[in-house]
Coordinates of C-alpha atoms and ligand atoms in Angstrom, one line a residue:
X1 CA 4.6 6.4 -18.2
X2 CA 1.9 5.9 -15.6
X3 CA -0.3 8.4 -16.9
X4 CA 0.4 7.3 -20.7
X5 CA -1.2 4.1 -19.2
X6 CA -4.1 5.3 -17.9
X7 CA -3.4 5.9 -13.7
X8 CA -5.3 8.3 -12.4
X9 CA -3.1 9.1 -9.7
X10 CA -0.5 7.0 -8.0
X11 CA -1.7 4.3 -5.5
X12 CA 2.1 3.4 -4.2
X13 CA 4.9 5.9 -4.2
X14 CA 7.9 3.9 -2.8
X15 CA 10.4 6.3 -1.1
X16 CA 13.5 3.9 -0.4
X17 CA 14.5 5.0 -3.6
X18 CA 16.0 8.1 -2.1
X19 CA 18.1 6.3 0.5
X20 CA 19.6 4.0 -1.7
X21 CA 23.0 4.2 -3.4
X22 CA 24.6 7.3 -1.3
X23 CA 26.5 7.8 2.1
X24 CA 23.7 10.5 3.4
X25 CA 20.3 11.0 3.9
X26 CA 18.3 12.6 1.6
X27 CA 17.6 16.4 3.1
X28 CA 14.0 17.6 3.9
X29 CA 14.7 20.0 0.9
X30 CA 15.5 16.9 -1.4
X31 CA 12.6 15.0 -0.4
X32 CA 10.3 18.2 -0.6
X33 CA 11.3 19.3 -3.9
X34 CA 11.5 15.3 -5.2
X35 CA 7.4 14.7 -3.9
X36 CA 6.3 18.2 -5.4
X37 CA 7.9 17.3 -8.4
X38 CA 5.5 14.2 -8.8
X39 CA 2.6 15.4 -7.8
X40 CA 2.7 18.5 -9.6
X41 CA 2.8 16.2 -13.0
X42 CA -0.4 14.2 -11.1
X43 CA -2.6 17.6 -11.3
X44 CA -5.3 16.4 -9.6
X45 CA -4.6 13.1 -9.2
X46 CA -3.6 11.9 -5.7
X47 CA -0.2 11.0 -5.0
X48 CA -0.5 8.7 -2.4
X49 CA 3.4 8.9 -0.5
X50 CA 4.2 6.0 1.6
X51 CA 6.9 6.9 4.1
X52 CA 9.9 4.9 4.4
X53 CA 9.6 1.2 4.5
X54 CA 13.5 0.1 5.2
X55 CA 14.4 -3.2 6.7
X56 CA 12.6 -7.0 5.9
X57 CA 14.2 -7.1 2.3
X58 CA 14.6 -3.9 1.4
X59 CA 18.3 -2.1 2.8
X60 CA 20.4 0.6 2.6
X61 CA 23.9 1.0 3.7
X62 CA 23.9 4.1 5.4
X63 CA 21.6 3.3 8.3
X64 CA 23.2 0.8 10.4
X65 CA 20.6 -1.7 10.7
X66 CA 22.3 -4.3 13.6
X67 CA 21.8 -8.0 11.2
X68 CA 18.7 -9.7 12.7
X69 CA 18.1 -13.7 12.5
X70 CA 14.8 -12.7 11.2
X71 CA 14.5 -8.9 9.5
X72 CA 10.8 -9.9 7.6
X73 CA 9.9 -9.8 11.3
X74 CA 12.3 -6.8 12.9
X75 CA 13.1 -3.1 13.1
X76 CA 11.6 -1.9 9.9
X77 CA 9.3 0.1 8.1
X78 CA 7.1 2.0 11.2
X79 CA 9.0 0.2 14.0
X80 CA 12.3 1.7 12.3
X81 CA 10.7 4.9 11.6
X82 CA 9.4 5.1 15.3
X83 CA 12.8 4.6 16.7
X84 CA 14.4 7.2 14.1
X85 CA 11.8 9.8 14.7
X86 CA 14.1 12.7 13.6
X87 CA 14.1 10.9 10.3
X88 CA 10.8 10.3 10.3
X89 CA 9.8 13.7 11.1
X90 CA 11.4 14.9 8.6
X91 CA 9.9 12.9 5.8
X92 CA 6.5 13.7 7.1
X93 CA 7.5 17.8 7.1
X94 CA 8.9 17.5 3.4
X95 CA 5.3 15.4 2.7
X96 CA 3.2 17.8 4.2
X97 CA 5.0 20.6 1.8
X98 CA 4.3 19.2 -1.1
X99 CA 0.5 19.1 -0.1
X100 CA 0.1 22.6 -1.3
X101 CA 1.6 22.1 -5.2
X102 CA -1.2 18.6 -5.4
X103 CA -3.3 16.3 -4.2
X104 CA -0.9 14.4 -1.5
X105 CA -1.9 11.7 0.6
X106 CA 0.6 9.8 3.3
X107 CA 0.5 6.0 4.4
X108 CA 2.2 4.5 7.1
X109 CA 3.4 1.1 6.1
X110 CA 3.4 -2.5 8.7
X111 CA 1.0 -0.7 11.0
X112 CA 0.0 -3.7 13.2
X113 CA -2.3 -1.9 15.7
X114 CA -3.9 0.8 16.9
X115 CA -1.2 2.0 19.4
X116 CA 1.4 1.8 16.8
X117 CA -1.0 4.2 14.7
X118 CA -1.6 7.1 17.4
X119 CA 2.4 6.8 17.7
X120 CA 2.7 7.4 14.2
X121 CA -0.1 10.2 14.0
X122 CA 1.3 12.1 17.1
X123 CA 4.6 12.4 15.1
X124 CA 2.7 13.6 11.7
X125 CA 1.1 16.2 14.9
X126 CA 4.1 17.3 15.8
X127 CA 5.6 17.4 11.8
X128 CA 2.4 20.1 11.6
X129 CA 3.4 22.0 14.6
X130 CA 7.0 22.8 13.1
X131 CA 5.5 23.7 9.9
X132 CA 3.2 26.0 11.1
X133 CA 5.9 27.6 13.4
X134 CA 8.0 28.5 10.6
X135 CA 5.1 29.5 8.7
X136 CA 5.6 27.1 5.7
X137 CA 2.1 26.1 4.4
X138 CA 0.4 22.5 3.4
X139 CA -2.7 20.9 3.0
X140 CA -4.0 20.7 6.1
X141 CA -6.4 18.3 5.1
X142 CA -4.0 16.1 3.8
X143 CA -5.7 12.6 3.8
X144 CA -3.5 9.9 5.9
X145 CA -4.0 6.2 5.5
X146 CA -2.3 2.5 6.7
X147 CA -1.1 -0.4 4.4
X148 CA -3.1 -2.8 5.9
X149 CA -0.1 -6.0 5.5
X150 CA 0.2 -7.3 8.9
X151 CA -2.2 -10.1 9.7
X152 CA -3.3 -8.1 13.5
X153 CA -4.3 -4.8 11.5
X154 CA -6.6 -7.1 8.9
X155 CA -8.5 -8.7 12.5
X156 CA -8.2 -5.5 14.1
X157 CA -9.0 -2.8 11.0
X158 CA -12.7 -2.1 12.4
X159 CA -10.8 0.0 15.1
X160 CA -8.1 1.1 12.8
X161 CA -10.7 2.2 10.4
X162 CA -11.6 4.7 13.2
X163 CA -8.6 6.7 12.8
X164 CA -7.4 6.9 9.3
X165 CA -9.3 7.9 5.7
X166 CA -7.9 5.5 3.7
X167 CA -6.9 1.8 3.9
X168 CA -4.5 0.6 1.1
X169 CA -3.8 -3.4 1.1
X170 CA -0.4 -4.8 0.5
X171 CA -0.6 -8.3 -0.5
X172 CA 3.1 -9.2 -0.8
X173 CA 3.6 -8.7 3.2
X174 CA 0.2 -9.5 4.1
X175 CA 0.3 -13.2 2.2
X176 CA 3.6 -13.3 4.0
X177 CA 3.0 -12.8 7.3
X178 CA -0.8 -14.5 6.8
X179 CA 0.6 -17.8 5.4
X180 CA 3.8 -18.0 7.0
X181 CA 5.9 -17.8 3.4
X182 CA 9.1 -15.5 3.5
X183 CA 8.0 -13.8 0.7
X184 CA 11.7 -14.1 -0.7
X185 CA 12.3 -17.8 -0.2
X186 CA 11.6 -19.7 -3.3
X187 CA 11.8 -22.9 -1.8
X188 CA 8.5 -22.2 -0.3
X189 CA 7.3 -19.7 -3.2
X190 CA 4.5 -22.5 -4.4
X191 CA 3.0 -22.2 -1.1
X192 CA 2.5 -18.5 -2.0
X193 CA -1.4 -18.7 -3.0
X194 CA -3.4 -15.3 -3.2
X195 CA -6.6 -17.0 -3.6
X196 CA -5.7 -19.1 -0.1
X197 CA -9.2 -18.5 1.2
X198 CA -7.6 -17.3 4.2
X199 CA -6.4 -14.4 2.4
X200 CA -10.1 -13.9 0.5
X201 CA -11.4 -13.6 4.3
X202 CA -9.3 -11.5 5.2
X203 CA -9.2 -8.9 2.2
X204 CA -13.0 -9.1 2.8
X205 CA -13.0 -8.5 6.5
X206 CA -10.3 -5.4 5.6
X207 CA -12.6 -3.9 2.7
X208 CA -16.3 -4.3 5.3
X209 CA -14.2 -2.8 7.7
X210 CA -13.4 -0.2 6.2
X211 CA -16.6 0.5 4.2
X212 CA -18.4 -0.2 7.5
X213 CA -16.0 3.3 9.4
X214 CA -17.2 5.1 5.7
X215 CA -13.6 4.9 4.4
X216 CA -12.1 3.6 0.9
X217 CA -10.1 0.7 0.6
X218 CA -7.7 0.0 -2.5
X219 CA -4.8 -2.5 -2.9
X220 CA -1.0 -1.7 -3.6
X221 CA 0.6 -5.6 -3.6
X222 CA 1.5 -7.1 -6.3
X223 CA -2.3 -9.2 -6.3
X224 CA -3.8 -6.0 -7.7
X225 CA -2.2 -6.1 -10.9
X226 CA -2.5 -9.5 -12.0
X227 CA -5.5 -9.6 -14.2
X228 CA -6.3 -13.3 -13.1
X229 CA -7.5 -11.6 -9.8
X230 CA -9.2 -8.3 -10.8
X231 CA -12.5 -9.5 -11.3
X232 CA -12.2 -10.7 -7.3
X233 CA -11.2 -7.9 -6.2
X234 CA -14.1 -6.4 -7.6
X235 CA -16.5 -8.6 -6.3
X236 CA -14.7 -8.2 -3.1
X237 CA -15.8 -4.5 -3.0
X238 CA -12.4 -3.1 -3.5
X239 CA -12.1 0.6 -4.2
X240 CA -9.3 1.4 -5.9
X241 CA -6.0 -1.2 -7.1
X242 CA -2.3 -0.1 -7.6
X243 CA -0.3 -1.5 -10.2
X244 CA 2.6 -1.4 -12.4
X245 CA 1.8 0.8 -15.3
X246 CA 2.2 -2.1 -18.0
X247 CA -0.4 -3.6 -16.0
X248 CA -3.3 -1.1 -16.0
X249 CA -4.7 -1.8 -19.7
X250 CA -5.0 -5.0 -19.2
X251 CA -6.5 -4.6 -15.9
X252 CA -8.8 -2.0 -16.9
X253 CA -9.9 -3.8 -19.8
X254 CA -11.1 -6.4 -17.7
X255 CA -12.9 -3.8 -15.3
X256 CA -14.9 -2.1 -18.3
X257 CA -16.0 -5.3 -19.0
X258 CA -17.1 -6.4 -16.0
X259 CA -20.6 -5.8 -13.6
X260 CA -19.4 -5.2 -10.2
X261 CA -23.1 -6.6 -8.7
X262 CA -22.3 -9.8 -10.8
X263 CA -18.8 -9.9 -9.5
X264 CA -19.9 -9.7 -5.7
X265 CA -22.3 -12.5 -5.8
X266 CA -19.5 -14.8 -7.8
X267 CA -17.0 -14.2 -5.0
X268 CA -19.7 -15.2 -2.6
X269 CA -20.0 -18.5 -3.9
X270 CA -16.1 -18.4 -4.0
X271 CA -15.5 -17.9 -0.7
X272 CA -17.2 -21.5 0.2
X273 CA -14.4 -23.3 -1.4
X274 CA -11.9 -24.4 0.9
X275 CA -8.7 -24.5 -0.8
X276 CA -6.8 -22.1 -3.1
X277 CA -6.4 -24.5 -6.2
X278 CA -10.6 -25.3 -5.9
X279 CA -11.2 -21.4 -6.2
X280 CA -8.5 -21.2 -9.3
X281 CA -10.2 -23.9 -10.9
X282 CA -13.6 -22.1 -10.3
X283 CA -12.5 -18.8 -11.2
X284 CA -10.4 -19.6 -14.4
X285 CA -13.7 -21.2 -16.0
X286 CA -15.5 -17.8 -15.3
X287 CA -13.0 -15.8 -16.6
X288 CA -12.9 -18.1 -19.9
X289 CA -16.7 -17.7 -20.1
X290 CA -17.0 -14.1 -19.4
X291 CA -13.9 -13.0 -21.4
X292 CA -12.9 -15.2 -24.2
X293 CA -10.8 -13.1 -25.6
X294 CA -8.5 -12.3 -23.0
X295 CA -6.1 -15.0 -21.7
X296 CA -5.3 -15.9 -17.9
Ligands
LIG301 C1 3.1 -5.0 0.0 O1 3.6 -5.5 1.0 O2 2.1 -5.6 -0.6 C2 3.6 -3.8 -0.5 C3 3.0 -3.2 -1.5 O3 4.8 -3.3 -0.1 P1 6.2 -3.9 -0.3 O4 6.1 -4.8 -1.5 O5 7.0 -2.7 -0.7 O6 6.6 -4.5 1.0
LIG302 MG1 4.9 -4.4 2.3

């Protein structure tokens, strides 16, 4: 369906999926054949695996995760995965295999620093190690990025940038964490604002960041595929966006239509405004002027 669409690869490949509903873990052999699978139908588009991201608001009953008061904030994702590393190894060995049948690429998600990164890289190491050992081949320049969702890796992603190729930027957390809004709370949900300029600072100081270390940037939230933000994230110098497939028409429409240098000098004057509903206001007129016959 994604590629009826139009993707040209897959920007967010959730893997929770294979933990859910079943008393086991999947095996390496399950997880290997399951991410060949996809990226063999991807050709040459990259598959772009994120490894597990359990915990916060996303659980499965075979892991004992102990209840925490505040699980947005606890053992998951990374943290989890770097306390489980036998798990986690083995996710990265059954990535790395399916590097030779496509164009694989791993992501570490809630990566809040660089320490947590070289944790995370010495494991994908030692995942190569093992492979070579039993003389199983992969990609050995398999490309490995960081969701950039955690407020600290957005002021720190300069040195973060160092160390990865990619960075992909998940909106859902990062708003989360940025703005203080459980992300799952609806009581709160119309404090949610993606065009908060606090979040347009810090997508922009992630994107220069990145561009600055010679890496691309792209965006997996939810922000990516809602056309009333695409020609922001344009000007904002984004690389590549991740979407729902019912949302890429739409959103490439939009693109086709658009002149990024335009776009860049628009969220300039954007970014002076100082609260979200200012920069809606502002930004819905535009829209309406530039593309009267779409509807935001
Ligand atoms: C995000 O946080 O923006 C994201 C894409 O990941 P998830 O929604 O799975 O936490
Ligand atoms: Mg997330």
């Amino acid at each position: 369906m994604a590629l009826r669409s139009g993707a040209d690869g897959v920007g967010l490949y959730r893997t929770e999926f294979l933990y859910l509903n079943r008393r086991d873990l999947p095996s390496e052999e399950e997880q290997f054949r399951t991410y060949r699978l996809v990226t063999e139908k991807f050709g040459r588009h990259p598959l772009t695996v994120r490894t597990l991201d359990l915990g916060g608001d996303k659980f499965v009953s075979q892991l004992e995760l102990a209840e925490e008061m505040n699980p947005a904030m606890g053992l998951r994702a990374i943290r989890f995965c770097l306390r489980e590393r036998d798990i986690f190894k083995q996710q990265i060995r059954a990535i790395l295999r399916a590097s030779s049948y496509g164009k694989v690429q791993m992501m570490f998600p809630m990566i809040s620093g660089v320490g947590e990164l070289r944790e995370a890289l010495a494991v994908v190491e030692e995942a190569r190690s093992e492979l070579k050992k039993r003389r199983i081949t992969f990609d050995r320049q398999m490309r490995v990025g960081i969701m950039v969702e955690i407020p600290s890796a957005a002021i720190v992603a300069d040195q973060l940038a160092r160390e990865v190729d990619f960075f992909s930027i998940g909106t859902n957390d990062l708003i989360q964490y940025a703005l203080a809004i459980d992300r799952v709370n609806e009581h709160v949900s119309y404090l949610y604002e993606p065009l908060h300029p606090a979040i347009l600072r810090l997508i922009r100081r992630i994107v220069d960041a990145g561009h600055d270390a010679g890496i691309p940037v792209a965006m997996c939230g939810e922000m990516a595929g809602e056309p009333l933000y695409t020609y922001v994230l344009l000007g904002l110098g984004m690389d590549e966006l991740s979407m729902n497939a019912t949302s890429i028409p739409r959103v490439k429409r939009i693109l086709r239509k658009s002149v990024a240098y335009e776009a860049r000098d628009f969220v300039g004057g954007l970014l002076a405004h100082p609260t979200a509903a200012d920069i809606a206001g502002i930004l819905v007129k535009k829209l309406e002027d530039l593309f009267p016959e779409e509807r935001f």
